[in-house]
Short mmCIF file of C-alpha atoms in Angstrom, two decimals:
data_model
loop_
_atom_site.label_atom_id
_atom_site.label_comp_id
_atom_site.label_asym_id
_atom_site.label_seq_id
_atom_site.Cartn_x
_atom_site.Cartn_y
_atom_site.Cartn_z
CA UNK A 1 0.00 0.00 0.00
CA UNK A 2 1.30 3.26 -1.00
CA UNK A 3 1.99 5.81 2.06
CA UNK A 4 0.59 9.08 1.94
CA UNK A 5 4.47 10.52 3.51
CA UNK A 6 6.28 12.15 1.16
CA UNK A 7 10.10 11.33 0.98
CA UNK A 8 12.72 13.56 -1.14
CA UNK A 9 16.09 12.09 -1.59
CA UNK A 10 19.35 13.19 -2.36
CA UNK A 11 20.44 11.88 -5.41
CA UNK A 12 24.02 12.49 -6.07
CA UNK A 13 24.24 10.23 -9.12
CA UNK A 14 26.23 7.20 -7.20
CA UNK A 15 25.05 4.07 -6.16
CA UNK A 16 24.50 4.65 -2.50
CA UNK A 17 21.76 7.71 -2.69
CA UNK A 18 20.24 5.20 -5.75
CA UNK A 19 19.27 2.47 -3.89
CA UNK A 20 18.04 4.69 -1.19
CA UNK A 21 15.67 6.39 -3.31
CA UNK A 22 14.57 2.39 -4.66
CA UNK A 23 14.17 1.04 -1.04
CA UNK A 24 11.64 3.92 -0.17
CA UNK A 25 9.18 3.61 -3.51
CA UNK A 26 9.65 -0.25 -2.62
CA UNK A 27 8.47 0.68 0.44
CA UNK A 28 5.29 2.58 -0.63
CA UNK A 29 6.89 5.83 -0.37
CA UNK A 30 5.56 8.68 -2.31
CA UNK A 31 9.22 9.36 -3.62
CA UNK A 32 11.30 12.70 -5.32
CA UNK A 33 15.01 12.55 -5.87
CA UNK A 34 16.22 15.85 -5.82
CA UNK A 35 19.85 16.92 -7.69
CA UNK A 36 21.92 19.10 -5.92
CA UNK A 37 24.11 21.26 -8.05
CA UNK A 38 26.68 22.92 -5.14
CA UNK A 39 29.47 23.66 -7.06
CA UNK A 40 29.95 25.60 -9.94
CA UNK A 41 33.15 27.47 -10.69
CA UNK A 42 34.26 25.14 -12.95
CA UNK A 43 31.73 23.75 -14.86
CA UNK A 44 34.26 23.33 -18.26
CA UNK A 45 36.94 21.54 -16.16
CA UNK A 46 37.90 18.26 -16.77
CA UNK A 47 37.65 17.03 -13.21
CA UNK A 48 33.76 18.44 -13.04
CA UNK A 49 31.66 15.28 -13.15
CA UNK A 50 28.26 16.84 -12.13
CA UNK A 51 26.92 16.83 -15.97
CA UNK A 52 27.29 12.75 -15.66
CA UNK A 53 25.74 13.08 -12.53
CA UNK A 54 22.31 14.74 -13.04
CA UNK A 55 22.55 12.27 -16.47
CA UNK A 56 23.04 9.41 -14.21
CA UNK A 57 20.84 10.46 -12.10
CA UNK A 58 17.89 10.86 -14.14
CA UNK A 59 18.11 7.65 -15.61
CA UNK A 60 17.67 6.10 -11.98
CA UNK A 61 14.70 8.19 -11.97
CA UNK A 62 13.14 6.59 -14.42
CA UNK A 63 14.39 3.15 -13.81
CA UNK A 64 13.04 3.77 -10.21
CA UNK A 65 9.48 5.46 -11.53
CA UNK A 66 9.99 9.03 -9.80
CA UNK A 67 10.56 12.57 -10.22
CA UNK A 68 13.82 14.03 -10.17
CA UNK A 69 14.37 17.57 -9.77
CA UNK A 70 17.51 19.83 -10.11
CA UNK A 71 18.11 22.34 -7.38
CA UNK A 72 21.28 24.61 -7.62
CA UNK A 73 22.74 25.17 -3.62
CA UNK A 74 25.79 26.44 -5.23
CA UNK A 75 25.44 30.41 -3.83
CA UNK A 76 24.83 29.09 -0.31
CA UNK A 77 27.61 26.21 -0.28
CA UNK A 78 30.01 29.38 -1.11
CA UNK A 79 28.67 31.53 1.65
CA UNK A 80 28.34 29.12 4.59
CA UNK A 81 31.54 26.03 3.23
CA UNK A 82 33.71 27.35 1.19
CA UNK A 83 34.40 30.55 2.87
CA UNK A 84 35.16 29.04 6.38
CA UNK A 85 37.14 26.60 4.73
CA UNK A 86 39.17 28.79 3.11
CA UNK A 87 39.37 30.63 6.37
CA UNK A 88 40.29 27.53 8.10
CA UNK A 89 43.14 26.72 5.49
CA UNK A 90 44.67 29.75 5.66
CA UNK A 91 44.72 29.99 9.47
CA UNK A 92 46.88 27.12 9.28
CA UNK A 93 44.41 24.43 10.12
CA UNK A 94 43.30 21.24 8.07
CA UNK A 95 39.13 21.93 8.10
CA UNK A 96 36.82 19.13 7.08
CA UNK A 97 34.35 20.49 4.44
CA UNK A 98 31.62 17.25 4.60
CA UNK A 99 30.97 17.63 8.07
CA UNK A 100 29.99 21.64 7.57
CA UNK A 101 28.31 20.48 4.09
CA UNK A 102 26.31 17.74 5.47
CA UNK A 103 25.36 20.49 8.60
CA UNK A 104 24.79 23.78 6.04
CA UNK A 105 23.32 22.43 3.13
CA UNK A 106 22.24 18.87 2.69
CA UNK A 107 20.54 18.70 6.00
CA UNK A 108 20.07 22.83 6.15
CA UNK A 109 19.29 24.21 2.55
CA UNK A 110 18.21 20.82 1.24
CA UNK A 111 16.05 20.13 4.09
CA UNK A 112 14.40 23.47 3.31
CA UNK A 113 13.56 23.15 0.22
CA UNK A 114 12.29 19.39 0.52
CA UNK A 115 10.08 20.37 2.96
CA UNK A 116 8.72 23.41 1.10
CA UNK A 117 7.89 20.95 -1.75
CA UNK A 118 5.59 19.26 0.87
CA UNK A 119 7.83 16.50 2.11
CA UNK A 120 7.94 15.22 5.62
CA UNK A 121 11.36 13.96 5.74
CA UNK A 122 14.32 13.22 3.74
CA UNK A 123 16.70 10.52 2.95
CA UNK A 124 19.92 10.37 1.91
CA UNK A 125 22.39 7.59 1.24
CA UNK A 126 24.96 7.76 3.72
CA UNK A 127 25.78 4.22 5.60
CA UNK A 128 24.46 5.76 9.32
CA UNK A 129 21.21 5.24 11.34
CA UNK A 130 18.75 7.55 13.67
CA UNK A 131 16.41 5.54 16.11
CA UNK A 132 14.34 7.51 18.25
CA UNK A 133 14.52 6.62 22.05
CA UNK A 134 11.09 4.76 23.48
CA UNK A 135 12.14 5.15 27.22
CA UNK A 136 14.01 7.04 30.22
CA UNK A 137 14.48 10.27 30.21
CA UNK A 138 15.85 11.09 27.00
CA UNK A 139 12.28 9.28 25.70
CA UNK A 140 11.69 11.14 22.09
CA UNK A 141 15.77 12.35 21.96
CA UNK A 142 16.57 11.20 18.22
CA UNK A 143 20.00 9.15 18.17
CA UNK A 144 22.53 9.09 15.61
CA UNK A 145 23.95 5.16 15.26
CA UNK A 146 26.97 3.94 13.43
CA UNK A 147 25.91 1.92 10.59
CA UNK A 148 25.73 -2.38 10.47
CA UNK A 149 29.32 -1.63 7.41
CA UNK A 150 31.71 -0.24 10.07
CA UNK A 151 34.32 0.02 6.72
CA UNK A 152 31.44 2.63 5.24
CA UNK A 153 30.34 4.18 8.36
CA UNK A 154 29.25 8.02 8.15
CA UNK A 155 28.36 9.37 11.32
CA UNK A 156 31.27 11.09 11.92
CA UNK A 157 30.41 13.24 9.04
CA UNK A 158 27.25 13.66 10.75
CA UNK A 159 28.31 14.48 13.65
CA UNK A 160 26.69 18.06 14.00
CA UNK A 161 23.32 17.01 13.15
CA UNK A 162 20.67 18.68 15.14
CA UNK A 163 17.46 16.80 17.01
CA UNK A 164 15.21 18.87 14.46
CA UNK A 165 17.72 17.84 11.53
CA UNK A 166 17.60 14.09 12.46
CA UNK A 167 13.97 13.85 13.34
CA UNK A 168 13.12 14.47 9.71
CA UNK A 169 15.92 12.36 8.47
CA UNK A 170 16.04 8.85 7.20
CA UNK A 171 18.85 6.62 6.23
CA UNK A 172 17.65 3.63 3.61
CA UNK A 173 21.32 2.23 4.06
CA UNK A 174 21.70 1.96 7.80
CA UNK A 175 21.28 -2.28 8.10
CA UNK A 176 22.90 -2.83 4.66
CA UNK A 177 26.42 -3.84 3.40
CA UNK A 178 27.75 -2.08 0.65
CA UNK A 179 28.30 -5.22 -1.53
CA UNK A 180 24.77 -5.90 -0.89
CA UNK A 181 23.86 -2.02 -1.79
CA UNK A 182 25.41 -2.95 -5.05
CA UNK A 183 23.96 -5.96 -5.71
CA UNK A 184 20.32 -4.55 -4.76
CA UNK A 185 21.10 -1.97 -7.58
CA UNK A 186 22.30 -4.86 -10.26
CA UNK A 187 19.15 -6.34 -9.78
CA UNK A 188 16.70 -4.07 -9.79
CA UNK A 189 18.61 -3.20 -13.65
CA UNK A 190 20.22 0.49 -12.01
CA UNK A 191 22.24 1.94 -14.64
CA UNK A 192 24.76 3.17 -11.97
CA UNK A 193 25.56 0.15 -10.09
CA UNK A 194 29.12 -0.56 -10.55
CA UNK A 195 29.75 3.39 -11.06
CA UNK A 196 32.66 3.94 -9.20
CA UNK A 197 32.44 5.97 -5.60
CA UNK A 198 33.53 9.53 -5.84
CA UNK A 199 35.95 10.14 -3.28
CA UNK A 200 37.62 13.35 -2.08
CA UNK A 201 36.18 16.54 -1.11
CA UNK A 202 32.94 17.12 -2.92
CA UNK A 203 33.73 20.39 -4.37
CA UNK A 204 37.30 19.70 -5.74
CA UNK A 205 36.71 15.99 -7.48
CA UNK A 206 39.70 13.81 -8.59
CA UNK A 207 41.83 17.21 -9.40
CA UNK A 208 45.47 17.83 -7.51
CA UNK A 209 44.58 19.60 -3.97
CA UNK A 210 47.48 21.87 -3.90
CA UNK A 211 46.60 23.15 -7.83
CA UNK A 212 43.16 23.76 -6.23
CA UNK A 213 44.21 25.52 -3.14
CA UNK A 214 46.43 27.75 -5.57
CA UNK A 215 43.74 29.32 -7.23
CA UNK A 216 42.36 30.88 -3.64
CA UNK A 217 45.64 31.31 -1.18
CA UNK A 218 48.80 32.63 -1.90
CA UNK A 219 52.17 31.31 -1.71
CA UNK A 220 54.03 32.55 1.13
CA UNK A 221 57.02 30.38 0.99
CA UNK A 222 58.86 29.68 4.50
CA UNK A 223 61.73 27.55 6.11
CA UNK A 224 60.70 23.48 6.62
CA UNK A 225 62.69 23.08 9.96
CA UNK A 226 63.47 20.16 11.98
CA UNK A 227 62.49 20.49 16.19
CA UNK A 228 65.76 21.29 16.67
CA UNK A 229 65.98 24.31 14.30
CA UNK A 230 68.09 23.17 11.29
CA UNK A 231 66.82 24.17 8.36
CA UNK A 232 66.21 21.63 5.26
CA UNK A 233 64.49 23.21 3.12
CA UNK A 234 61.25 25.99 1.91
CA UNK A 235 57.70 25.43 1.60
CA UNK A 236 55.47 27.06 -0.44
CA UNK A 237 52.84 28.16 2.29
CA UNK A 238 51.73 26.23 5.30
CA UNK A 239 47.96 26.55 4.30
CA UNK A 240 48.93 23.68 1.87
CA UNK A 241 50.76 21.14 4.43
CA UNK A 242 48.63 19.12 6.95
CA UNK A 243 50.10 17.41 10.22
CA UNK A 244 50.93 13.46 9.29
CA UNK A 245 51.65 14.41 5.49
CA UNK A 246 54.44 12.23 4.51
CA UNK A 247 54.69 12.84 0.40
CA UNK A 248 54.61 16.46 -1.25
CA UNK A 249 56.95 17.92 1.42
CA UNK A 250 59.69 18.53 -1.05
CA UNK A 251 62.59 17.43 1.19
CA UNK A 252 63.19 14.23 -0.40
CA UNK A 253 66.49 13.64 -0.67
CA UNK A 254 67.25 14.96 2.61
CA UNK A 255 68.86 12.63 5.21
CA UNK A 256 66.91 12.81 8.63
CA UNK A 257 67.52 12.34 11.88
CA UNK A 258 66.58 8.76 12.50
CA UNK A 259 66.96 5.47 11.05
CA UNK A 260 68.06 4.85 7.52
CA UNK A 261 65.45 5.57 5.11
CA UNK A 262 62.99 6.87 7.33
CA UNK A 263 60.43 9.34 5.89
CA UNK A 264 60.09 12.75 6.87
CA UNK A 265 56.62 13.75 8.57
CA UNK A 266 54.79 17.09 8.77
CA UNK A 267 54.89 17.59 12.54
CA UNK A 268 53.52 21.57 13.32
CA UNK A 269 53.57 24.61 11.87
CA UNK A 270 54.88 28.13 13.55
CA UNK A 271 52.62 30.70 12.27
CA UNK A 272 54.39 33.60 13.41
CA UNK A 273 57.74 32.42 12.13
CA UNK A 274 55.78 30.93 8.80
CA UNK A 275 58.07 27.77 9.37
CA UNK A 276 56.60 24.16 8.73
CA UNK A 277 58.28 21.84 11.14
CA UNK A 278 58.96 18.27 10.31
CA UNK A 279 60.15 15.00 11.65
CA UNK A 280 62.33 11.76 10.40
CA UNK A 281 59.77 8.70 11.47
CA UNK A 282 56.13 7.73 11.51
CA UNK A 283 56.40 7.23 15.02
CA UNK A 284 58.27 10.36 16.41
CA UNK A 285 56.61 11.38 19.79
CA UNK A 286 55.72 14.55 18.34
CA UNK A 287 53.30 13.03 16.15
CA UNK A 288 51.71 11.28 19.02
CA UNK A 289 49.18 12.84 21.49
CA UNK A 290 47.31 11.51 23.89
CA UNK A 291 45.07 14.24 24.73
CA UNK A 292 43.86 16.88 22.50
CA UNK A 293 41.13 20.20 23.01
CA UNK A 294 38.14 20.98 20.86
CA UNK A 295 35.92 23.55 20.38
CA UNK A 296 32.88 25.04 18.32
CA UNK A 297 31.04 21.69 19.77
CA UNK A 298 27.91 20.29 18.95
CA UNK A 299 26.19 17.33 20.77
CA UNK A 300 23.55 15.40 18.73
CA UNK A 301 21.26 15.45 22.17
CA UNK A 302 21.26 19.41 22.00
CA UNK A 303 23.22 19.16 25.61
CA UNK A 304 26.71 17.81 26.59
CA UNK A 305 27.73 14.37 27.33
CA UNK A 306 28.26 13.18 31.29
CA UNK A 307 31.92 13.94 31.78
CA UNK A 308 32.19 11.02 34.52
CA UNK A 309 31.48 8.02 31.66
CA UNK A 310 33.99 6.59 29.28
CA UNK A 311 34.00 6.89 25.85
CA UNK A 312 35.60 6.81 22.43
CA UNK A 313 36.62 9.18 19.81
CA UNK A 314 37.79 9.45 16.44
CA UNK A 315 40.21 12.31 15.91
CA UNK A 316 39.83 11.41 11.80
CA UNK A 317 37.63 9.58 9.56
CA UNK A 318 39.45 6.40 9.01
CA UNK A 319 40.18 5.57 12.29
CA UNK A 320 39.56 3.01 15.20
CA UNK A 321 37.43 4.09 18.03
CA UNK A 322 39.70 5.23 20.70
CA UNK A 323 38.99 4.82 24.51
CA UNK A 324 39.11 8.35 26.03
CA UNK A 325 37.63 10.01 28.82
CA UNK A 326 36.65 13.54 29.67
CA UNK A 327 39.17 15.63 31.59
CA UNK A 328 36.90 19.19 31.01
CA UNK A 329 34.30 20.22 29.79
CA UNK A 330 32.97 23.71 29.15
CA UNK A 331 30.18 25.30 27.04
CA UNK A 332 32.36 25.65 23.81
CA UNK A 333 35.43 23.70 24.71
CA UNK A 334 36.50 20.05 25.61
CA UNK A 335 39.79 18.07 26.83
CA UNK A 336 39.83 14.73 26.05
CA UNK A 337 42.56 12.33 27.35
CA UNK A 338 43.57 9.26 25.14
CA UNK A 339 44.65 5.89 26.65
CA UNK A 340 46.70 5.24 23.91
CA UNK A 341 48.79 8.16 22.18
CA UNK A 342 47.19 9.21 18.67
CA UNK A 343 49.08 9.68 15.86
CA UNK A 344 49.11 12.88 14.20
CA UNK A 345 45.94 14.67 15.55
CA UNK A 346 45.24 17.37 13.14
CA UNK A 347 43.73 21.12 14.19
CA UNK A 348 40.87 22.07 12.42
CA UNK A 349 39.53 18.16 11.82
CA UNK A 350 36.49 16.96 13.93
CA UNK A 351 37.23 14.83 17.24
CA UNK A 352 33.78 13.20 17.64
CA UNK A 353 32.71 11.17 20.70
CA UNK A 354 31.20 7.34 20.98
CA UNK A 355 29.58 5.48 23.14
CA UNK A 356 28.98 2.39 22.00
CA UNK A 357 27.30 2.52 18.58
CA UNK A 358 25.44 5.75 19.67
CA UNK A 359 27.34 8.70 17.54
CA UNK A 360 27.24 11.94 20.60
CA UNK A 361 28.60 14.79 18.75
CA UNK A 362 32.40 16.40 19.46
CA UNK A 363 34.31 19.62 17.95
CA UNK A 364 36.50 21.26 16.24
CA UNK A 365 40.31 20.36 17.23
CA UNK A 366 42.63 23.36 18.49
#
């Protein structure tokens, strides 16, 4: 029986947001894809796939039996994502542009305009769940859950998701594998089911980051130091080096510190001296931490987590849970204190908190 809810999706073109869009009609859904066009400064560039896309795209629609409609997000993804992470860049930090897209636009400006085309939710196809909670005292608190393929989880990129955000939000993909994602699309005849994922930063494609960065920052070349102050060679600005970088660095031939061979790391940068400091080793102690601060937080619940429990982190998206606990906790700032040493913990990437499968929220790191 057909539901009277109406449901717009996200279709992005790949796989995932396709079979999202299938489950729901299969599931009586009143369906819309919607097409978001966020991005368009280069439009005639090779790396620009978002003509295949909306092409792809549409053909799902009709494979599927739904409308598909094209909505261009591309003035506010400039205001409120590319701007701060350009800011973010050339403060010296590494920023993570999903987690403020996913916040801004597909669950901010998308949201809007789904429900302004009479929708009562949305779905998208990112591999994470929401379950509302039946009992206690958090009884009607939306939770965000990791998803059943841990190798495709996305909450962290969800991470800032609001209780009004994720009570109108549905994820089709939550239970599923990804091999069974693509197999569900093979059968059902999608014309996009062994299209390869995109992968990258949504805005900048397959194209070389640096030549991207270029076109927005300028070069202010400084000294590449070592901890102890010898000098071994120039950068060409520190907006384009991030902490753990091992190839790019430009130092190459130059014999470290440590044992034969060993690769040189990107271990800090000294703003105020514009020097990029670096280390011989992956496992130099000043690429390990094991506590970090965040700020600019954001708890899923709307309110902050009990500082007393333990918990786990991720300090970057492909990474193992961490045990940590809470050493303080403010309004807008956290400590967190590691009981193993991280490796390369990176300012301006999100530290987000765990417990169990239950996705809490977390920060920006200083």
């Amino acid at each position: 029986m057909a539901h009277s809810e109406k449901i717009v999706v996200g279709m992005s073109g790949g796989v995932d947001s396709s079979v999202a869009a299938l489950l729901l009609k299969r599931a009586g859904f009143e369906v819309v894809g919607l097409f978001m066009k966020n991005w368009e400064d280069d439009d005639d560039d090779a790396y620009c796939s978002t003509r295949q896309d909306l092409i792809d795209c549409a053909a799902v629609a009709d494979v599927i039996g739904i409308e598909l409609e094209a909505v261009n997000f591309a003035a506010e993804y400039k205001e409120r994502v590319f701007s701060a992470f350009l800011s973010e860049y050339q403060a010296g930090r590494t920023p993570n542009p999903d987690v403020l897209c996913n916040a801004e636009i597909k669950f901010k400006a998308f949201l809007d305009h789904a429900l302004a085309l009479g929708a009562s939710r949305i779905a998208t196809g990112h591999y994470a769940g929401v379950c509302e909670v039946r009992d206690g005292r958090n009884a009607g608190r939306c939770e965000l859950l990791k998803a059943a393929d841990k190798g495709k989880d996305q909450s962290y990129f969800l991470h800032r998701l609001s209780q009004a955000q994720l009570s109108r939000a549905m994820f089709p993909l939550a239970r599923l594998q990804k091999t069974e994602v693509r197999r569900i699309a093979r059968e059902a005849g999608l014309p996009v089911h062994a299209k390869k994922d995109s992968t990258g930063i949504c805005f900048i494609g397959e194209r070389p980051f640096r030549e991207f960065l270029n076109r927005y920052l300028p070069r202010t070349p400084g000294a590449i130091r070592t901890p102890e102050g010898r000098v071994i060679g120039e950068h060409v600005g520190l907006a384009f080096y991030t902490i753990g970088q091992r190839k790019g660095i430009g130092i190459g031939g130059v014999k470290g510190g440590g044992a034969e061979g060993e690769a040189w790391y990107v271990a800090g940068k000294d703003m105020a001296k514009n020097e990029l400091v670096v280390v011989c080793g992956h496992d130099h102690a000043l690429l390990q931490s094991d506590r970090l601060r965040a700020a600019d937080l954001s708890w899923v619940g709307g309110e902050a987590p009990d500082a007393a429990a333990p918990y786990a982190a991720k300090t970057r998206y492909r990474q193992a849970d961490a045990p940590c606990r809470i050493t303080r906790i403010e309004e807008d700032c956290i400590e967190l204190s590691f009981e193993q040493p991280q490796w390369a913990v990176t300012p301006g990437q999100s530290a987000v908190l765990y417990q169990g499968e239950v996705c809490l929220g977390g920060g920006v790191i200083q």
